[in-house]
Coordinates of C-alpha atoms in Angstrom, one line a residue:
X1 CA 55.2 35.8 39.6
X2 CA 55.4 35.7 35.7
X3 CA 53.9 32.6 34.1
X4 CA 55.8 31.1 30.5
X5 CA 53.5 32.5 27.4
X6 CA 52.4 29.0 26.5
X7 CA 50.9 28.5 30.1
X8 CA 48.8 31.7 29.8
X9 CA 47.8 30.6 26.1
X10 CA 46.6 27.0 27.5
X11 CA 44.7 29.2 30.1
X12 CA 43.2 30.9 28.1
X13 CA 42.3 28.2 26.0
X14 CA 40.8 26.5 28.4
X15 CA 38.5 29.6 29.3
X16 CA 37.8 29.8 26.2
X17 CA 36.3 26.5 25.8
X18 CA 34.7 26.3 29.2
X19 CA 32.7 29.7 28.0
X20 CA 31.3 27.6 24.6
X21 CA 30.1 24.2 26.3
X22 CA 28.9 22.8 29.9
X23 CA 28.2 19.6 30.7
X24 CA 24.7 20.4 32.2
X25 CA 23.9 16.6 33.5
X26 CA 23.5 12.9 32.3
X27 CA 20.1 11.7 31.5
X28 CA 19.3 7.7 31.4
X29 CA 17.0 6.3 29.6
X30 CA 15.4 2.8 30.3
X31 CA 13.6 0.9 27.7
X32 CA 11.5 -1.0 30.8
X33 CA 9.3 -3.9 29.7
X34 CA 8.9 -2.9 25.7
X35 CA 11.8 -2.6 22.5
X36 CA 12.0 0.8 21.7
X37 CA 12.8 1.8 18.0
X38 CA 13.3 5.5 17.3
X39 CA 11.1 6.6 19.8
X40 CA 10.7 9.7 20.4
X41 CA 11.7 10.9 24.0
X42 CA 10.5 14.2 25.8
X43 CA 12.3 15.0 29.3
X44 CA 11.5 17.7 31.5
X45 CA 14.6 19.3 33.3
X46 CA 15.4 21.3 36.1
X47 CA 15.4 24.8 35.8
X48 CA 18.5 25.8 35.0
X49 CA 20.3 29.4 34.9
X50 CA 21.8 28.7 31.2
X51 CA 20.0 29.4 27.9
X52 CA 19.7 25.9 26.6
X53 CA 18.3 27.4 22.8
X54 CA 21.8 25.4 22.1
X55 CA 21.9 22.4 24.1
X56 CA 23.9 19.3 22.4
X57 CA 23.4 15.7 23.5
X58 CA 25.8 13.1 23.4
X59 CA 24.8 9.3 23.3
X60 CA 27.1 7.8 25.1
X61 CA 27.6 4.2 24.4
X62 CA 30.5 1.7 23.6
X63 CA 33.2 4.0 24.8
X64 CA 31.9 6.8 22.1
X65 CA 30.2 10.0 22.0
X66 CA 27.7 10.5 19.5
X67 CA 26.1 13.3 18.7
X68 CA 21.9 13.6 18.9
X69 CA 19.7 15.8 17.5
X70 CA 17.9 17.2 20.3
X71 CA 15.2 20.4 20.4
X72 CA 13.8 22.6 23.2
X73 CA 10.1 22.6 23.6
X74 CA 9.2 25.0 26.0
X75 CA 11.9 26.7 29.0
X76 CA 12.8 23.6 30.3
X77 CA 11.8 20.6 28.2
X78 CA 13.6 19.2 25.3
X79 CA 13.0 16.6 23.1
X80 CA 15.0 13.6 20.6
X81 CA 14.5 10.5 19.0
X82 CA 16.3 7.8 20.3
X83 CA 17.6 6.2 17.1
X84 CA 17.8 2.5 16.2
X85 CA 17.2 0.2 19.0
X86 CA 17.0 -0.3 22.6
X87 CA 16.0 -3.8 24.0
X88 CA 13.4 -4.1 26.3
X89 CA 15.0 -3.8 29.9
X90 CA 17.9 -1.9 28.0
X91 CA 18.9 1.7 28.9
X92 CA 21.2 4.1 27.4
X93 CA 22.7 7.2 28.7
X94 CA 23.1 10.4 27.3
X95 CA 25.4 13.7 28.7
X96 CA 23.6 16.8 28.2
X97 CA 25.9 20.2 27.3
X98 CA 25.3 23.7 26.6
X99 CA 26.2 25.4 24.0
X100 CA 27.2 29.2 22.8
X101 CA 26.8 27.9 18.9
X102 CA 23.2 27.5 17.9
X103 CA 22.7 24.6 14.8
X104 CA 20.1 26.8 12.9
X105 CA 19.5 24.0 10.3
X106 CA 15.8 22.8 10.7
X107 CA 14.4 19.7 9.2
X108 CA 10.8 20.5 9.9
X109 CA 9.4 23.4 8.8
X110 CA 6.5 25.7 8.7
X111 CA 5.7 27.6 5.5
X112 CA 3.0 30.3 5.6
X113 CA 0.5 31.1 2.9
X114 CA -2.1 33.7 1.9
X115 CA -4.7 30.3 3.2
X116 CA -2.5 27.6 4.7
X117 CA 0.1 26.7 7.6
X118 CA 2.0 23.5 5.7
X119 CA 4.2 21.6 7.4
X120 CA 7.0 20.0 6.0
X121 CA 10.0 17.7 6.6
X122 CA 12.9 18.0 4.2
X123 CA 10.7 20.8 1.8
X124 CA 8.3 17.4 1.0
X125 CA 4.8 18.5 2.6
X126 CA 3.3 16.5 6.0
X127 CA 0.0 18.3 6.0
X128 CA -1.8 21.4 5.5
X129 CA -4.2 23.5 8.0
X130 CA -6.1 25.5 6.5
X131 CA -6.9 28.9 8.6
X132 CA -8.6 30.5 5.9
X133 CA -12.3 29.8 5.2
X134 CA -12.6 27.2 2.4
X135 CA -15.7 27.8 0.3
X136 CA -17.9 24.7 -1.0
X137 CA -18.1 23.9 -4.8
X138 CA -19.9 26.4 -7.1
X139 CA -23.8 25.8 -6.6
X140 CA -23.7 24.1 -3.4
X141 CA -25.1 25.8 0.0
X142 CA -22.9 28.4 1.3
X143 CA -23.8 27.0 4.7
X144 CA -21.1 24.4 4.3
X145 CA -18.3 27.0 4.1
X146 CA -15.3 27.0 6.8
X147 CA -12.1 27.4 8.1
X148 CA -9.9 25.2 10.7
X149 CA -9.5 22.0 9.0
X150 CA -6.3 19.8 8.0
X151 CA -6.6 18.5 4.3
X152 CA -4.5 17.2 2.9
X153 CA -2.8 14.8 4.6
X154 CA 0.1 13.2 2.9
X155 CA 1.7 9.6 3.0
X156 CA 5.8 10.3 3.4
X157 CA 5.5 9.7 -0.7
X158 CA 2.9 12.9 -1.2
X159 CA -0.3 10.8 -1.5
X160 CA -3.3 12.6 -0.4
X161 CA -5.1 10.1 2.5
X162 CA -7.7 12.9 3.0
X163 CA -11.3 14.1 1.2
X164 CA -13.2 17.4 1.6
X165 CA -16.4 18.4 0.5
X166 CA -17.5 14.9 -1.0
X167 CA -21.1 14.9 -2.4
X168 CA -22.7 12.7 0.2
X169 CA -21.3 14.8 3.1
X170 CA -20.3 18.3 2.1
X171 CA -19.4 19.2 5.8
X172 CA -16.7 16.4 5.7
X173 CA -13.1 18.1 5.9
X174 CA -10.1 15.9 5.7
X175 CA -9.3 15.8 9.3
X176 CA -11.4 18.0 12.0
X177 CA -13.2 17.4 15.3
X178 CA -16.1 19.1 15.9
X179 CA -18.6 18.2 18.4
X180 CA -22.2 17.5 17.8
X181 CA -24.8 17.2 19.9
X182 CA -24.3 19.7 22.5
X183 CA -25.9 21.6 25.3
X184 CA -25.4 25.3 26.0
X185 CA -27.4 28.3 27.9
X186 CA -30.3 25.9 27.4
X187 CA -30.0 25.5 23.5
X188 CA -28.9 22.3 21.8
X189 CA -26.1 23.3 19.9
X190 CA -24.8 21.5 16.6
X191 CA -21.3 22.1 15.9
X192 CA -21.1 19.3 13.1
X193 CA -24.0 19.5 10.9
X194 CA -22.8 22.8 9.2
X195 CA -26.6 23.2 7.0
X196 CA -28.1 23.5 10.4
X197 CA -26.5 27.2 10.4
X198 CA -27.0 26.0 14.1
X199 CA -22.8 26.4 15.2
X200 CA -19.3 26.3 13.6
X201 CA -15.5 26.2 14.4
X202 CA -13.3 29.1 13.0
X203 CA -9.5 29.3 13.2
X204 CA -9.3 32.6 15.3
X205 CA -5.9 33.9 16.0
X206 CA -2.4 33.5 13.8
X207 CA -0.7 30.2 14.5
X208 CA 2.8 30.5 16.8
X209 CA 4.9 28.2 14.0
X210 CA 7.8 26.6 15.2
X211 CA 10.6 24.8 12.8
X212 CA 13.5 22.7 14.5
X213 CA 15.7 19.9 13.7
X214 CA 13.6 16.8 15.6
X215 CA 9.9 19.0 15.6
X216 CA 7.8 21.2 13.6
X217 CA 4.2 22.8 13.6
X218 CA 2.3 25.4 14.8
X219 CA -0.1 26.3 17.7
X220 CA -3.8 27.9 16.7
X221 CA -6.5 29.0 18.4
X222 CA -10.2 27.9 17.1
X223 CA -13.5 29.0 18.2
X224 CA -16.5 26.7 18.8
X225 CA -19.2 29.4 17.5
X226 CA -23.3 29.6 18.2
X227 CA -24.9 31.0 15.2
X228 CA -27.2 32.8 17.4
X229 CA -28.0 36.3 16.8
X230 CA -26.1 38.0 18.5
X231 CA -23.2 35.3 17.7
X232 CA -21.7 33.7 21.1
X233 CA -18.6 31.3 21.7
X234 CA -19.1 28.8 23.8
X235 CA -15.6 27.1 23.6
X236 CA -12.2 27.7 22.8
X237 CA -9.7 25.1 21.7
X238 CA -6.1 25.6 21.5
X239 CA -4.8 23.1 18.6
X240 CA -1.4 21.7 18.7
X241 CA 0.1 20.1 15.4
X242 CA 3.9 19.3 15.6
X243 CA 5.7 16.8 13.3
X244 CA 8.6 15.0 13.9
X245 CA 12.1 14.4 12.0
X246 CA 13.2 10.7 11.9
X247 CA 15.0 8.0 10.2
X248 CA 11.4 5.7 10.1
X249 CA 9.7 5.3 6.5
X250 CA 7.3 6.7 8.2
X251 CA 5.8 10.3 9.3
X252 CA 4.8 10.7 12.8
X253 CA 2.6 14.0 13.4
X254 CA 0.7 14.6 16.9
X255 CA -2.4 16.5 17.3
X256 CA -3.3 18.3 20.3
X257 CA -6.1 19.7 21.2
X258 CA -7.0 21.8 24.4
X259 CA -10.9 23.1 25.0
X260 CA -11.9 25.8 27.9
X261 CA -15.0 27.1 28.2
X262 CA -15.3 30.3 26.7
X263 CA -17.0 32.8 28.9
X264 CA -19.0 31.8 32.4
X265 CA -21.6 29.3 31.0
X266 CA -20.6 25.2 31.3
X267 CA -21.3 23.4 27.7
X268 CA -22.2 19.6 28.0
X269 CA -21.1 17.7 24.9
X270 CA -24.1 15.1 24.8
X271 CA -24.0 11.9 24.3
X272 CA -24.3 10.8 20.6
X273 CA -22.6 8.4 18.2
X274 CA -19.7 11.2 16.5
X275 CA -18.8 14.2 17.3
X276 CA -15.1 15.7 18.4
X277 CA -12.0 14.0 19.4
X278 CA -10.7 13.2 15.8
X279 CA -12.5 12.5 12.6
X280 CA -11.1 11.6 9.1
X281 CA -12.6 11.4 5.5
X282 CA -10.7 9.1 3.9
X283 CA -9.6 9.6 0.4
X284 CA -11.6 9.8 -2.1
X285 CA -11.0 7.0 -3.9
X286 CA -10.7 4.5 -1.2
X287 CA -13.7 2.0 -1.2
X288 CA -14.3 -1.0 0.6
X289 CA -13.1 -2.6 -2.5
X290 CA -9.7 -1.8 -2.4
X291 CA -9.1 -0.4 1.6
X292 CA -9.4 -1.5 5.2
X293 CA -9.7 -0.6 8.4
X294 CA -8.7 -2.1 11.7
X295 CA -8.8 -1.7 15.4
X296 CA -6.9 -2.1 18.1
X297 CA -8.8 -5.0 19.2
X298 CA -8.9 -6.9 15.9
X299 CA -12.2 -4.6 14.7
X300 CA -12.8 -4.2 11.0
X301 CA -15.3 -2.6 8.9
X302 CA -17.5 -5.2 9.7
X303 CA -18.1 -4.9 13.5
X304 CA -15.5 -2.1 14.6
X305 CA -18.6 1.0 15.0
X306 CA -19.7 1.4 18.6
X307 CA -16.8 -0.8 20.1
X308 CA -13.7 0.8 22.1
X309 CA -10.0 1.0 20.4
X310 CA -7.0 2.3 21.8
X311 CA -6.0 3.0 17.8
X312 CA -7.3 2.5 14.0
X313 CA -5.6 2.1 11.2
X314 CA -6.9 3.3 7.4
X315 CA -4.9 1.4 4.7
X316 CA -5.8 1.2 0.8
X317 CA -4.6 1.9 -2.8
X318 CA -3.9 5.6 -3.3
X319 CA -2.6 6.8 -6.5
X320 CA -1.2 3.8 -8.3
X321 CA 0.2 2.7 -5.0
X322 CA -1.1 1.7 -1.6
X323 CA -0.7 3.9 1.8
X324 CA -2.5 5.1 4.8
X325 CA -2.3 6.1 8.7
X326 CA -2.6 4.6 12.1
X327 CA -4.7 6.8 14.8
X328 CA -3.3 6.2 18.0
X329 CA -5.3 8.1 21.2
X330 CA -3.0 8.8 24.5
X331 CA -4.4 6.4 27.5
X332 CA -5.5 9.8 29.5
X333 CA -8.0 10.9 26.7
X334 CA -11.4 11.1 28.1
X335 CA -13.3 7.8 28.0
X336 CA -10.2 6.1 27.1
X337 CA -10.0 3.5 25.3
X338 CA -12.1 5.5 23.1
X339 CA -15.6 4.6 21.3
X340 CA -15.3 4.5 17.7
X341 CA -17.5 5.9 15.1
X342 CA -16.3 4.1 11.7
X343 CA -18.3 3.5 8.9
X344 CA -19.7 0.1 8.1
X345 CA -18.9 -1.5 4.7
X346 CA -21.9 -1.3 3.1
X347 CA -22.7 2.8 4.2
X348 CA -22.2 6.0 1.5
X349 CA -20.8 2.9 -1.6
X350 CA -17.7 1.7 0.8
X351 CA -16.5 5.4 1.3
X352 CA -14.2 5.7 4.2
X353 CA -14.3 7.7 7.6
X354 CA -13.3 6.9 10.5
X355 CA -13.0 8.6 14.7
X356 CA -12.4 8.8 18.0
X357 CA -15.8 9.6 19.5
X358 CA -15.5 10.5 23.0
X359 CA -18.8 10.6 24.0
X360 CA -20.6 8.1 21.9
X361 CA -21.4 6.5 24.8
X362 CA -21.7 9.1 27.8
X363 CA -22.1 12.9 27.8
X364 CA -19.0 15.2 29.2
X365 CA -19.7 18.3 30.9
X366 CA -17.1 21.4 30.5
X367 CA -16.9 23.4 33.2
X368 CA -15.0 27.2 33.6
X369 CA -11.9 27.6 35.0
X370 CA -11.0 24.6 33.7
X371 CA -9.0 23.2 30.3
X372 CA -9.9 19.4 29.0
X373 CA -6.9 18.1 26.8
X374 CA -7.4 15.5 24.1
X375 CA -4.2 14.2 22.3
X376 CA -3.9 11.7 19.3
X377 CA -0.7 10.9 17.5
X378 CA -0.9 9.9 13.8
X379 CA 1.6 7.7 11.8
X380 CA 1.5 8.3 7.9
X381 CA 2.9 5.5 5.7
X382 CA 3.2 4.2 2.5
X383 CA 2.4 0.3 1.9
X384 CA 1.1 -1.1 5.3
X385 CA 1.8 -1.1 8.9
X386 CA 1.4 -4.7 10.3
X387 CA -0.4 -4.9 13.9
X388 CA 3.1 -5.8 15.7
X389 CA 4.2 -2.3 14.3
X390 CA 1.1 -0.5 15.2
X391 CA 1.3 -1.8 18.4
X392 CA 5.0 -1.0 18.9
X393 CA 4.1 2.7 18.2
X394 CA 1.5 2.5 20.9
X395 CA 3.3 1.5 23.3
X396 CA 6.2 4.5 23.0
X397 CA 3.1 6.6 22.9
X398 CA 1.1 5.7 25.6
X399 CA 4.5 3.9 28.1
X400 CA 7.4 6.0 27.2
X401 CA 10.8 5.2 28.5
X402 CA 11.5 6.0 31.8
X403 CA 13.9 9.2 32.1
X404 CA 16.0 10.8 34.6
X405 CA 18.7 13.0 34.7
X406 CA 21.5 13.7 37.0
X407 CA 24.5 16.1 37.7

């Protein structure tokens, strides 16, 4: 049987486009019993037979379709902001497709220098790791010399919120988490106090960078180091930094961070007022003139150290202007709500630092075999974040919409 020429061109036009996309599922998203603005939304799928490097997702909502920027993370996880607003007890859907084109444009990127990973959004810099060791200023102790360290830190404007090497504490390096007091092999190990030449943290291996159109950063490996002769690692931490893309005035960044024990000895991280989780110098020329800090639980300068915050929040006049960051830490952090190490008022002339301390309060033991996770998410602004806003942004972190998807 011979079939008209316009009914084999319509067949094959419909082959044709059947080949480019596939609707793969619909995934709903609930707001449940907080607002959601631009939150960012991570869904694991099933594992499906289809490359999804060029997935598309469609909001659908009020009879349209709109197109979502949307990014795999991982084989089966991807990864959107869900822009503008969804009421509390709201949901929206979305229809998933697969795609043959792949959108190469990437928002946030990853540029690679002879010293530096810098992240960037929109060729305007986020932050910069340094994986190169950074030496101290001329005629101060070598001892203080090191590599693994974010600095700076930049407001979405390009103000620096972040201080290395000040005079008071030369081992003070923008943002870092080294741990303190520590036990290992029978040796008390000091991470922190870098004059001690007693241990250290060294970026180890080349990042894996990743650039994309909602998320960009890189993955490192660093090296908890004894400065025993012979030289032994005690732990290794895997370091996750990814920035996001978004519509906000302000930059969201996580930081990840995943410790195993190095070799087949235990290390138990004492308990002493800092050490690890996530520390920040201020910049420099904040003072408790002209910045503040504030807790979770209504803490300030004043009576904020050795309480418990589920985030913090730096603020202050930077370079003509005024900026800073809220610190949130996830819920399943160890010794969650975190203790807080922040510096009182009156301590190095008003200077600013501030951190998550996990074990200011109780010691943590490490064991082999096993990997201990410890994950912060940082919001960078320019003016002030009020505590409904810092709040808000908790709450996506720590309850995040309710997901599922369906065929």
């Amino acid at each position: 049987m011979r079939y008209p020429r316009y009914v084999l061109l319509l067949v094959l036009l419909m082959s044709t486009l059947f080949s480019q996309a596939q609707l793969l599922g619909r995934i709903t998203v609930k707001a449940g019993q907080y607002a959601r603005h631009n939150t960012i939304i991570r869904v694991a799928l099933p594992q499906f037979h289809i490359q999804l490097m060029s997935a598309e997702l469609l909001n659908v909502e009020g009879g349209k379709k709109i197109v979502t920027p949307v990014q795999m993370e991982g084989e089966h996880t991807i990864v959107w902001r869900l822009e503008g607003d969804l009421p509390a007890g709201a949901e929206r859907v979305y229809e998933l497709w697969s795609k043959k084109d792949y959108d190469r444009v990437a928002k946030v990127t990853v540029r690679t220098t002879n010293t530096a990973y810098i992240v960037e959004k929109d060729n305007k810099p986020v932050l910069q790791y340094n994986y190169a060791v950074m030496e101290p200023p001329a005629g101060v102790d070598t001892a203080f010399r090191r590599s693994g360290f974010i600095h700076p830190a930049y407001t979405p404007s390009g103000k620096v919120l972040t201080n290395i090497h000040p005079k008071d504490h030369y081992h003070h390096f923008g943002i870092w988490n080294p741990w303190t007091d520590t036990k290992f092999e029978n040796d008390t190990v000091d991470f922190w106090n870098l004059k001690k030449l007693s241990g250290t943290v060294r970026f180890s291996q080349p990042a894996r960078t990743m650039n994309g159109k909602v998320f960009g950063g890189f993955l490192v490996t660093q090296q908890h180091v004894v400065l025993s002769k012979p030289e032994k690692t005690a732990m290794v931490e895997f370091l996750e930094v990814l920035a996001y893309d978004g519509k906000d005035k302000e930059q969201v960044w996580d930081y990840n961070s995943r410790l195993r024990c190095a070799g087949k000895s235990p290390i138990t991280l004492l308990e002493y007022r800092y050490g690890g989780g996530f520390a920040i110098r201020g910049a420099g020329e904040w003072n408790n003139e002209n910045s503040a800090v504030l807790t979770s639980e209504g803490k300030t300068r004043k009576d904020a150290d050795n309480t418990h915050a589920r985030w913090f929040k730096i603020a202050g006049a930077l370079n003509g202007g005024k900026g800073g960051l809220l610190v949130l830490s996830a819920p399943d952090n160890f010794n969650s709500p975190q203790p807080v190490r922040i510096w009182p008022e009156k301590d190095q002339n008003g200077q600013v630092f501030a951190m998550f301390s996990p074990t200011k309060d109780r010691e943590w033991v490490l064991t082999p075999g096993n990997e201990y996770p410890q994950k912060y998410r940082v919001i960078t602004f320019d003016g002030d974040l009020t505590t409904a806003q810092a709040e808000a942004y908790y709450n996506d972190y720590a309850f995040p919409p309710e997901c599922t998807f369906s065929k």
